[in-house]
Coordinates of C-alpha atoms and ligand atoms in Angstrom, one line a residue:
X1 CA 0.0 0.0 0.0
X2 CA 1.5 3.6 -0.7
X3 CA 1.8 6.6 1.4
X4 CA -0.6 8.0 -0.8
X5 CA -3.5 5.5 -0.6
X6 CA -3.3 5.3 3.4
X7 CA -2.8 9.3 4.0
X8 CA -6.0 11.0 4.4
X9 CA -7.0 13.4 1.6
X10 CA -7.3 16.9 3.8
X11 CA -10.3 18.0 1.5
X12 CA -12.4 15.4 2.8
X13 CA -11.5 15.5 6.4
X14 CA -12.0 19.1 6.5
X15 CA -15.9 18.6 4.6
X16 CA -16.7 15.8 6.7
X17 CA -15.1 18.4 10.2
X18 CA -17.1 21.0 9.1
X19 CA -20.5 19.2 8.3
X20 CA -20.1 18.0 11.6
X21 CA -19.7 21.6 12.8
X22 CA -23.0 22.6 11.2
X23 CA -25.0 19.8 12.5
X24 CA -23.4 20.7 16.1
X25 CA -24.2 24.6 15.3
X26 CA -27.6 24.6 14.3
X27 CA -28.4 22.3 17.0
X28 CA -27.3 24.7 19.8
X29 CA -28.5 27.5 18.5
X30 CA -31.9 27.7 19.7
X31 CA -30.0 27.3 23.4
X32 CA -28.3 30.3 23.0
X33 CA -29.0 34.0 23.1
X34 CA -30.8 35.1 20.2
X35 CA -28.1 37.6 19.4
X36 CA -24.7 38.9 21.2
X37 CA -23.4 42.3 20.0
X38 CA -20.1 41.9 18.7
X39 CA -17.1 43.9 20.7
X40 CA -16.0 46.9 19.3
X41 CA -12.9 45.6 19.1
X42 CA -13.5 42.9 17.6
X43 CA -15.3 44.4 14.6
X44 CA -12.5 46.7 14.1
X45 CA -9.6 43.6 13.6
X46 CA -12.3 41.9 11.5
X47 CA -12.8 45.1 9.1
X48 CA -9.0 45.7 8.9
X49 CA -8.6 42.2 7.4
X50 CA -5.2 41.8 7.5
X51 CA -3.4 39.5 5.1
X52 CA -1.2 36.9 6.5
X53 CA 2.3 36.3 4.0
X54 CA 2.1 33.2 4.0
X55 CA -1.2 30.8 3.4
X56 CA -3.0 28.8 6.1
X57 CA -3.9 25.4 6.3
X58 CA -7.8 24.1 5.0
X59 CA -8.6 23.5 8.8
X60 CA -7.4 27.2 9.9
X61 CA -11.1 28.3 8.2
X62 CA -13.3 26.2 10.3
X63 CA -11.4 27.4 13.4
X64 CA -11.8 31.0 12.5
X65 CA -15.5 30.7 11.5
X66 CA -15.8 29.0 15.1
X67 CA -13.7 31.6 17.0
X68 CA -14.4 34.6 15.4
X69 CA -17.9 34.7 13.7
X70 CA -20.3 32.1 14.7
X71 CA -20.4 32.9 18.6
X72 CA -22.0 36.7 17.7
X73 CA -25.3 35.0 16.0
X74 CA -27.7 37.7 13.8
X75 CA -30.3 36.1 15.4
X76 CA -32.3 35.0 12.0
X77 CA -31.7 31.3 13.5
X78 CA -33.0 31.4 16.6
X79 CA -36.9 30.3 17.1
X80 CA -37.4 33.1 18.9
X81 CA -36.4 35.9 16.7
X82 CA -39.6 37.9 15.6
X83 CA -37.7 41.1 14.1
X84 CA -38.0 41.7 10.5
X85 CA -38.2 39.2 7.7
X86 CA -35.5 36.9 7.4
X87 CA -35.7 33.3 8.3
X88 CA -33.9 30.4 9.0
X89 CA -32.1 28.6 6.5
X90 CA -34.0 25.5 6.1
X91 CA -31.7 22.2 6.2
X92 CA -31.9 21.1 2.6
X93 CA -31.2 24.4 1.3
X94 CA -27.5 24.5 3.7
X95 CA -26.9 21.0 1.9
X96 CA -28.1 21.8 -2.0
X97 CA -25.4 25.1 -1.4
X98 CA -22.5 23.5 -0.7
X99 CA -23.1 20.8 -3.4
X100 CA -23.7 23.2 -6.0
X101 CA -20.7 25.5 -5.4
X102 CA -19.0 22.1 -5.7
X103 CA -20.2 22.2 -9.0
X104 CA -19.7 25.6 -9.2
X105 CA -21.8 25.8 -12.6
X106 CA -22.2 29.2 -14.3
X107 CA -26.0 29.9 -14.8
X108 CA -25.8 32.9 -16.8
X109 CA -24.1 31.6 -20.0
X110 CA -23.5 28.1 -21.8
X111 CA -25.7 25.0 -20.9
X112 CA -25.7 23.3 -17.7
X113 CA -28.4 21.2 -15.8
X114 CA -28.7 23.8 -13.1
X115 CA -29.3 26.1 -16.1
X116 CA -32.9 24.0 -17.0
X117 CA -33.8 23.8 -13.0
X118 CA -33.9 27.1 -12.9
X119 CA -36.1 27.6 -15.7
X120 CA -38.1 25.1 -14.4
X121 CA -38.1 25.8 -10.5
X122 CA -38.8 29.7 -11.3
X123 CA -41.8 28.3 -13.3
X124 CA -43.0 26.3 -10.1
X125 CA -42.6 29.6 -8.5
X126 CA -45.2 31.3 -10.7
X127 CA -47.7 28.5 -10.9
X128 CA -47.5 28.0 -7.0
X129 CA -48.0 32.0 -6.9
X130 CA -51.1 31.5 -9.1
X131 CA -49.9 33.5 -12.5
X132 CA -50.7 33.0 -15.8
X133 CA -49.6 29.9 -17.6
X134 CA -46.6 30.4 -19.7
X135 CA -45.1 32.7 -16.5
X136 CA -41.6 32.7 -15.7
X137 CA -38.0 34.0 -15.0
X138 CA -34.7 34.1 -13.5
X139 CA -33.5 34.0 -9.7
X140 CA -32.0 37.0 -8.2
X141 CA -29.9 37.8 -5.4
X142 CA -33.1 39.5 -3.3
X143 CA -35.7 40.9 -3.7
X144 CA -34.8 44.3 -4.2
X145 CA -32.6 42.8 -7.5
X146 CA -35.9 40.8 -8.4
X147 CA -38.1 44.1 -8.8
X148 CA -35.7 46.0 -10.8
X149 CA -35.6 43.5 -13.2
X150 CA -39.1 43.1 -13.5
X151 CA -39.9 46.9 -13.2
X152 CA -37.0 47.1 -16.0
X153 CA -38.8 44.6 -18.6
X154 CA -42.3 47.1 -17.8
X155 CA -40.0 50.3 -18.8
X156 CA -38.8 48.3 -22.0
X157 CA -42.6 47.4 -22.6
X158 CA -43.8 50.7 -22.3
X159 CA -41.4 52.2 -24.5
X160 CA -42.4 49.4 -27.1
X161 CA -45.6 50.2 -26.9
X162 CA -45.6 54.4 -26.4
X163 CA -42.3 55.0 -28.0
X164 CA -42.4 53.2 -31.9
X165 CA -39.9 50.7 -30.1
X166 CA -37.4 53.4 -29.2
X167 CA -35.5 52.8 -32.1
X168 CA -34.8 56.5 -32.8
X169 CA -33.3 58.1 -29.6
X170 CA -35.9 60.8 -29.4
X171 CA -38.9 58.8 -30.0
X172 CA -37.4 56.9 -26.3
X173 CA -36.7 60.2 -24.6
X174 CA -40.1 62.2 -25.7
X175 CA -41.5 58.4 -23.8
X176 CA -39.1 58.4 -21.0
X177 CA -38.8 61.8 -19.9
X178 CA -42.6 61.1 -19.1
X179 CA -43.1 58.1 -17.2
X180 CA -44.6 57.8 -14.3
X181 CA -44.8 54.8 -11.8
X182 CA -47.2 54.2 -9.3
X183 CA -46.6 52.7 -5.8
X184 CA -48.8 52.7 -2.6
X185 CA -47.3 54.7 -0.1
X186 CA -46.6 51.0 2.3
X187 CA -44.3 50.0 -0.9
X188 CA -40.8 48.4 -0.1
X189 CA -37.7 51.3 -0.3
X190 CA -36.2 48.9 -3.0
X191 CA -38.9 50.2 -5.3
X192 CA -37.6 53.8 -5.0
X193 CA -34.3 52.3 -5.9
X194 CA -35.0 50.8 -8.9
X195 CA -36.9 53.7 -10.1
X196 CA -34.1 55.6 -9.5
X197 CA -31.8 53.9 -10.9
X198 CA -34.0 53.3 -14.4
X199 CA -33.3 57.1 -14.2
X200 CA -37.3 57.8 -13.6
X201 CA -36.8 61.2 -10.5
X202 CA -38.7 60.0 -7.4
X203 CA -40.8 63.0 -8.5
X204 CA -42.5 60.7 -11.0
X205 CA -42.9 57.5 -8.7
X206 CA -46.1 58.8 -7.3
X207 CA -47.0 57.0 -3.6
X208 CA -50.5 56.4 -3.5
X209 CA -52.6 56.4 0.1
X210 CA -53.9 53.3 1.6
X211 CA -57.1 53.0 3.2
X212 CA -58.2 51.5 6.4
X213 CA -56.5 47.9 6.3
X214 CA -53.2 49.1 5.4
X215 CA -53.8 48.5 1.0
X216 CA -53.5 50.9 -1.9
X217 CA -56.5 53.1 -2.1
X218 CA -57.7 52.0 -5.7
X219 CA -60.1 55.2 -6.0
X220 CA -57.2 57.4 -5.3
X221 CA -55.2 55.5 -7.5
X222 CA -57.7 56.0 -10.5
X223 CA -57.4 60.1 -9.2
X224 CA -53.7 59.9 -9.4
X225 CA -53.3 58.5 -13.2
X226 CA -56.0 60.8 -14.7
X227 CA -54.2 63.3 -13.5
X228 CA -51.2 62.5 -14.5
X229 CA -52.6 61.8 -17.8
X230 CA -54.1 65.4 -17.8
X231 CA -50.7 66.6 -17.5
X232 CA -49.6 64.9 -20.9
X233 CA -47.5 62.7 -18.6
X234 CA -47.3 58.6 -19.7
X235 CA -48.2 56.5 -16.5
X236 CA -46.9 52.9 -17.3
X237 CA -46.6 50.7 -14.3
X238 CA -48.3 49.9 -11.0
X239 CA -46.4 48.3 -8.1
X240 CA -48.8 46.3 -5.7
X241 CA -47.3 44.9 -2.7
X242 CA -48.7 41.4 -1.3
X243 CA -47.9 41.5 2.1
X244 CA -46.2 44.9 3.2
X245 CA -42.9 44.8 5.3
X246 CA -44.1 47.2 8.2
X247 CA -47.3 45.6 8.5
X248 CA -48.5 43.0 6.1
X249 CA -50.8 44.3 4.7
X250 CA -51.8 43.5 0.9
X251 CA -52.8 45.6 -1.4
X252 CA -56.7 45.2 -3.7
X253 CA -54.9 42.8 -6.2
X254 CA -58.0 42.7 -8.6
X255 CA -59.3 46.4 -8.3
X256 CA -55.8 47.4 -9.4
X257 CA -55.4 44.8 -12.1
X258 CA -59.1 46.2 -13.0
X259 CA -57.3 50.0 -13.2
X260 CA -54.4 48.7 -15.0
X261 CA -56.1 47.3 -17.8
X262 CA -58.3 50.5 -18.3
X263 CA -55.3 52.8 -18.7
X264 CA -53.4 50.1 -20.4
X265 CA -50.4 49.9 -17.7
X266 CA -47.8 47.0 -16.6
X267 CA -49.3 45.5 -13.3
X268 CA -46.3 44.4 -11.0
X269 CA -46.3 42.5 -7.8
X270 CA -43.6 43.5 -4.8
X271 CA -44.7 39.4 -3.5
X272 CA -41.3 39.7 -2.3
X273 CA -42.9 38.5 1.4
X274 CA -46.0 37.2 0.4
X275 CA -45.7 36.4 -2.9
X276 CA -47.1 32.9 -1.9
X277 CA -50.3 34.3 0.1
X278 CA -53.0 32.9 -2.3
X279 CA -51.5 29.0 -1.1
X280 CA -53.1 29.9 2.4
X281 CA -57.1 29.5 3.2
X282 CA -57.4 32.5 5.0
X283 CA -55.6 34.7 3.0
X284 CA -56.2 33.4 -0.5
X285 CA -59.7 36.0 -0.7
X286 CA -57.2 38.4 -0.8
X287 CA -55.2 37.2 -4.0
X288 CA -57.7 37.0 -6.7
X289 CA -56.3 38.8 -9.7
X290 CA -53.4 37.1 -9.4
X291 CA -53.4 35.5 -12.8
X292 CA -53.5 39.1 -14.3
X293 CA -50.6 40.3 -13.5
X294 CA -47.9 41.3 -15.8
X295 CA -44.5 40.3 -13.3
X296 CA -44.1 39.1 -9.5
X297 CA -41.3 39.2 -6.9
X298 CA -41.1 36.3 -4.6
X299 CA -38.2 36.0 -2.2
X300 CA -37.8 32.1 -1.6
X301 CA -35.3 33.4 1.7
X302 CA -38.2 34.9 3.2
X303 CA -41.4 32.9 4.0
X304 CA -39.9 29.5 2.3
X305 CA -36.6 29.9 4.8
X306 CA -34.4 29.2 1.5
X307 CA -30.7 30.4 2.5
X308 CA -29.8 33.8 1.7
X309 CA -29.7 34.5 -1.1
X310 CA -32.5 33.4 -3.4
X311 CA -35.6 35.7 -5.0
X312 CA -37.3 35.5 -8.4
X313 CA -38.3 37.7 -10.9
X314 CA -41.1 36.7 -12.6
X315 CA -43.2 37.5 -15.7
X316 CA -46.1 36.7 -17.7
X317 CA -44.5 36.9 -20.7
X318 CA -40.5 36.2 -20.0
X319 CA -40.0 37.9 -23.5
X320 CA -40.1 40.5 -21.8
X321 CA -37.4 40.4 -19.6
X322 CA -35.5 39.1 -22.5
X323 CA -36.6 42.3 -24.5
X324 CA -34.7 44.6 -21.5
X325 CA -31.8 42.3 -20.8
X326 CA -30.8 40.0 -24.2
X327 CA -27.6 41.5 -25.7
X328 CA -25.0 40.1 -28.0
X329 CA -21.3 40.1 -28.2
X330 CA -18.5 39.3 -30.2
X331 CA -17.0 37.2 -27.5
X332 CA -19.9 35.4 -26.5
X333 CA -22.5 32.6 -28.3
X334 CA -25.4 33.1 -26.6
X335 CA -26.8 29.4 -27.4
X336 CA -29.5 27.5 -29.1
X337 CA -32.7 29.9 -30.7
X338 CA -34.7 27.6 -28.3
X339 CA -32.7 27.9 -25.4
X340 CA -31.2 31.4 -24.7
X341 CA -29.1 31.8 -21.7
X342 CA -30.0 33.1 -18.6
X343 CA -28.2 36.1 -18.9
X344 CA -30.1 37.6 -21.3
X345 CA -32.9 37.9 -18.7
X346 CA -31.2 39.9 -16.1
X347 CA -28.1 42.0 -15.9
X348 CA -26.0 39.4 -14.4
X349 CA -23.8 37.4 -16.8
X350 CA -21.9 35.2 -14.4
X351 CA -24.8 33.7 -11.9
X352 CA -24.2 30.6 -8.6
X353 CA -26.4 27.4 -9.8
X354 CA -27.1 27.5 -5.8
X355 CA -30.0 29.3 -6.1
X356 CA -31.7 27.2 -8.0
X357 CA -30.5 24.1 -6.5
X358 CA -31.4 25.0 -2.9
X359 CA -34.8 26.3 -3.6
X360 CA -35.1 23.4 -6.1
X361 CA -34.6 21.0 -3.1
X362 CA -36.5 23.1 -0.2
X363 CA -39.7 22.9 -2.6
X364 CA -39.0 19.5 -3.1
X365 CA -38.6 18.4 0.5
X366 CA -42.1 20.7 1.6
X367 CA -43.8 18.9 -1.2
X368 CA -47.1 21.2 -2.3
X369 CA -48.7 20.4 1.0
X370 CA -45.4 21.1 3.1
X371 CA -45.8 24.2 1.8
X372 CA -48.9 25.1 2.7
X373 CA -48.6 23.9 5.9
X374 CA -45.6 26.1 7.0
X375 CA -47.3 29.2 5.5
X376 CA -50.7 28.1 7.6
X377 CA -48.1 27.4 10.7
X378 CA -47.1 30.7 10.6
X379 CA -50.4 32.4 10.2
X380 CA -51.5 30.2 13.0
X381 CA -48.9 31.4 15.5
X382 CA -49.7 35.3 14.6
X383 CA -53.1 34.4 15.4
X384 CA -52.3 33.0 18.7
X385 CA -49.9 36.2 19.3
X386 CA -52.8 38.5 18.3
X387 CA -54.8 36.9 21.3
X388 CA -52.6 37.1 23.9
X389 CA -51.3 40.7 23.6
X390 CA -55.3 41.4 22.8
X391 CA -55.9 39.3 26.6
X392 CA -53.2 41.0 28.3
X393 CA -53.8 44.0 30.2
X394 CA -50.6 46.0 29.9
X395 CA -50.4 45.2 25.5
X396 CA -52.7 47.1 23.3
X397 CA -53.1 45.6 19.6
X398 CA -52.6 47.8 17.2
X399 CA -53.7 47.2 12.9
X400 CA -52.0 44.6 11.8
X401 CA -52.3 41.8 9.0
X402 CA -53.4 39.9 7.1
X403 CA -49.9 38.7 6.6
X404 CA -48.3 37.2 9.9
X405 CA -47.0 40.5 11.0
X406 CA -48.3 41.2 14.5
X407 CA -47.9 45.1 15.5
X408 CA -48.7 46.2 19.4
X409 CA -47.9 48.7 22.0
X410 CA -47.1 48.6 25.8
X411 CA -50.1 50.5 27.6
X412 CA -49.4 54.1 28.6
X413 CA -45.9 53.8 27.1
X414 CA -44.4 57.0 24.7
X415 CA -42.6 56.3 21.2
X416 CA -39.0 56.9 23.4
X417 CA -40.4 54.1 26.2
X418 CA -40.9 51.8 22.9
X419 CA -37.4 52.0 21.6
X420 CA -36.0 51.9 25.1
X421 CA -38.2 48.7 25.3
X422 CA -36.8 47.3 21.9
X423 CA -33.1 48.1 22.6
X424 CA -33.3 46.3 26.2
X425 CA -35.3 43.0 24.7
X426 CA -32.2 42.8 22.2
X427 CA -29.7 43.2 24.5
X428 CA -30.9 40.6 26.9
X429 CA -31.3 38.6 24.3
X430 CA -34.1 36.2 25.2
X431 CA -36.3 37.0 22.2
X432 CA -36.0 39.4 20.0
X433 CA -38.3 41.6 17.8
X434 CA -38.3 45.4 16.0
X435 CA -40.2 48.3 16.5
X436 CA -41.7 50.0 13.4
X437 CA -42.7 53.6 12.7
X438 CA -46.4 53.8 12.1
X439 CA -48.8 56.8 11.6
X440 CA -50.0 55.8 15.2
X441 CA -46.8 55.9 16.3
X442 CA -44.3 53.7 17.4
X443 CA -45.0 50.1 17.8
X444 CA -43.5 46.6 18.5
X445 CA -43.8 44.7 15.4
X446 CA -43.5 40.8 15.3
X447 CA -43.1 38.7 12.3
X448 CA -43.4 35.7 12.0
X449 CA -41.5 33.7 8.9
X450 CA -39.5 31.3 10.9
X451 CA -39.7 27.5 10.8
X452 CA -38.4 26.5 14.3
X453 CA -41.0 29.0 16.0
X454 CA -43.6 27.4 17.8
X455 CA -45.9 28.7 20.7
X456 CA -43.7 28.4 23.6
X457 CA -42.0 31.3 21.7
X458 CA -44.9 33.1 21.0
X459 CA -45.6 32.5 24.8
X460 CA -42.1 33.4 25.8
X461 CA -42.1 37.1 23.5
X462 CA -45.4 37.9 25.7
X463 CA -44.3 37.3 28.6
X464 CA -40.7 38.9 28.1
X465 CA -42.4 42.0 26.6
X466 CA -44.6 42.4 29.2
X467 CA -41.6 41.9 31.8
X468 CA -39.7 44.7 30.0
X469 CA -41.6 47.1 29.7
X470 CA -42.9 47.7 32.9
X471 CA -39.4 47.4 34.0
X472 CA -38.8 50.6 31.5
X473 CA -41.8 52.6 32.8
X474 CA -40.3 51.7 36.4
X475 CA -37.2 53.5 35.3
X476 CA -38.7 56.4 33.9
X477 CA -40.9 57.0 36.7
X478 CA -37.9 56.6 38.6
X479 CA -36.1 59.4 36.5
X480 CA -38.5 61.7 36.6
X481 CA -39.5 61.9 40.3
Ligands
PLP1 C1 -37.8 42.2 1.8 C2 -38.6 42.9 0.8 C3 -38.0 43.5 -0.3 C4 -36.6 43.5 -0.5 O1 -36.1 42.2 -0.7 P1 -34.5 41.9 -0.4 O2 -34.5 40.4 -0.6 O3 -34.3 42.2 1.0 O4 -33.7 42.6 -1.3 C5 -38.9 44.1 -1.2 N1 -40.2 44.2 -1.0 C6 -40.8 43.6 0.0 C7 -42.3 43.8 0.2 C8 -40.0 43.0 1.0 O5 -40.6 42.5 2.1

């Protein structure tokens, strides 16, 4: 036997180390703090990234991930982390990463089996989101990436259509210099972005008021275009959001559609969080119209707990996208007539096959009813939430939903005694949630888009909210006698 054959390969000991140091992380986790704040310190030798002379050995990584980044957690892990969106990663998804950067396939350009998953996985997407047939699209790093490139393919539409193709540069400017986007005024900041960076002035993304249950007004949307429309200006898209970040709220998918159709406007969906709503009983009233729209965001990494990072822009008619991204070049082949590359779809040219690998495999291992189940799960724990702040007498509900978003207040508390409340809660790190900025004020706001939450946790935020805030007021009182 050589030396060779008996001496252990230090790729595979160091995989097979570090799986084992997943398996061992994730299962402490939830018996840790939700988060620990990283020493000043700390961060600063981290940031300064200092390059050694000479390299390390494989194993050097693991004991650095282990020493130096894993024992501050973000908290995204943890059951009993309420703050934001962002979810666990599920299990399959950690697994289907590693094995595709393994692979380490490039998914905008040439042919590759990860290349058809993701045509076919992003076309899953839409038909679980309840879009036309035909739908689909390309996976992005996030959402905020996802809506550009949809709200990108409605600007190339609408100069199609307004502009005689924008073939001659001032029939696209005498289009451009005139269009104007609608959003309600609950819409994601990403929207703002990509507006912004399509070169339309936030002057012409026009937020629209939302009525009583948190959606877009429709009559004041109607209001808004005809008077745009009145100023010789060219409205040409609509941005409904399907389950708003500050309060999940979902804006009158149908009644918008409706208006779209009547003016002759793009009709995009910001589903970035709820992209999936129409799936759950409850919530699925709110999704007709679905079918008409024109392009969807849905961020796998949110509700579906895919690892970061994984979202998908979808469209109706994926020419579309292909009409704002597909480009040639003298150093590229850009494939088979029936099989263009990715690329041409979105402005990435080299793209990870992980995406659609891991949320190829978390779909896979929900199934259809796995699916619905965790989305039900979570609108079943919100529910409980909702009733125990409503029982409790020191919590006061405040408008909140559909989605699983639970807003509240601590009783007789100001805006500052909120914060206070927040920043305390995080720092003790028992469970952990955000406060958001509402007309009303400020309020606690718990969402709930997290796999390993169950209602001990839900329980356990109650009870620790309730502890802490009195324990603020306390202090206050204290301060000001
Ligand atoms: C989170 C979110 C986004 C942005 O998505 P990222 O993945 O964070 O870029 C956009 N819209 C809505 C409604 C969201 O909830």
């Amino acid at each position: 036997v050589s030396a060779a054959a008996v001496a252990p390969d230090p790729l595979r000991v160091e995989l097979v180390a570090a799986a084992n140091w997943v398996a061992d992380y994730l299962e402490r986790l939830p018996h840790g703090p939700v988060t620990r704040p990283l020493p000043e310190e700390h961060r600063r030798r981290l940031a300064a990234a200092a390059l050694p002379e000479t390299g390390a050995p494989l194993s050097a990584l693991r004991a650095f991930v282990q020493n130096d980044i894993a024992p501050w957690p973000c908290g995204n892990g943890h059951p009993a982390f309420f703050a934001w969106i962002t979810s666990p990663p599920a299990p399959v998804g950690i697994i289907a990463e590693l094995l595709a950067t393994a692979i380490n396939a490039n998914c905008g350009a040439g042919e590759h089996a990860l290349v058809d998953l993701e045509r076919g996985v992003v076309a899953t997407l839409a038909r679980l989101a309840g879009m036309a047939p035909g739908s689909g699209g390309v996976l992005a790093s996030g959402g905020s990436a996802a809506n550009l490139l949809c709200l990108a393919a409605a600007r190339t539409w609408a100069i199609d259509r307004y502009g005689l193709g924008g073939r001659h540069p001032a029939d696209y400017d005498a289009v451009h210099t005139r269009l104007v986007a609608y959003q309600s005024a609950q819409a994601h900041l990403c929207i703002g972005k990509a507006t912004a960076l399509m070169g339309i002035p936030s002057a012409r993304l026009r937020a629209i008021p939302c009525g009583p249950g948190g959606g877009m007004d429709p009559a004041a949307l109607r209001r808004a275009i005809r008077a745009d429309l009145r100023l010789g200006l060219r409205p040409f898209v609509v941005v409904s959001t399907l389950g708003t970040t500050a309060t999940g709220a979902i804006d009158p998918i149908d009644a918008v559609a409706e208006i779209c159709r009547e003016h002759d406007l793009w009709h995009h969906g910001d589903g970035a969080y709820g992209g999936l709503g129409r799936l759950v009983e409850e919530l699925a009233p709110h999704y007709a119209g679905m079918a008409r729209l024109d392009s969807l965001v849905v961020d796998p990494h949110k509700a579906l707990c895919v690892p970061i990072d994984c979202a998908a822009a979808l469209v109706t008619d994926p020419r579309r996208l292909r009409a704002a991204f597909g480009a040639q070049a003298a150093y590229l082949d850009n494939g088979a007539a029936d099989w263009p590359w990715l690329s041409d779809y979105t402005f990435e040219l080299t793209r990870p096959g992980g995406r659609a690998l891991k949320l190829w495999a978390t779909l896979h291992t929900l199934g259809r009813t796995g699916i619905v189940e965790l989305l039900t799960r979570y609108q079943r724990l919100a529910a409980l939430l909702r009733a125990r702040v409503a029982e409790h007498p020191d919590l006061v509900l405040v408008p909140s939903g559909p989605h699983p978003v639970v807003c509240f207040r601590f009783r007789g508390a100001d805006d500052a005694a909120h914060y206070e409340l927040v920043r305390r809660l995080q720092r003790e790190g028992r469970v952990y949630l955000a406060s958001v900025d509402l007309d009303s004020g400020v309020a606690l706001r718990a969402c709930i888009c997290n796999f390993r939450t169950d209602e001990s946790d839900v329980e356990a935020l109650v009870d620790e909210v309730a502890r802490c805030g009195r324990a603020v007021c306390t202090d206050e009182e204290k301060a000001h006698a």
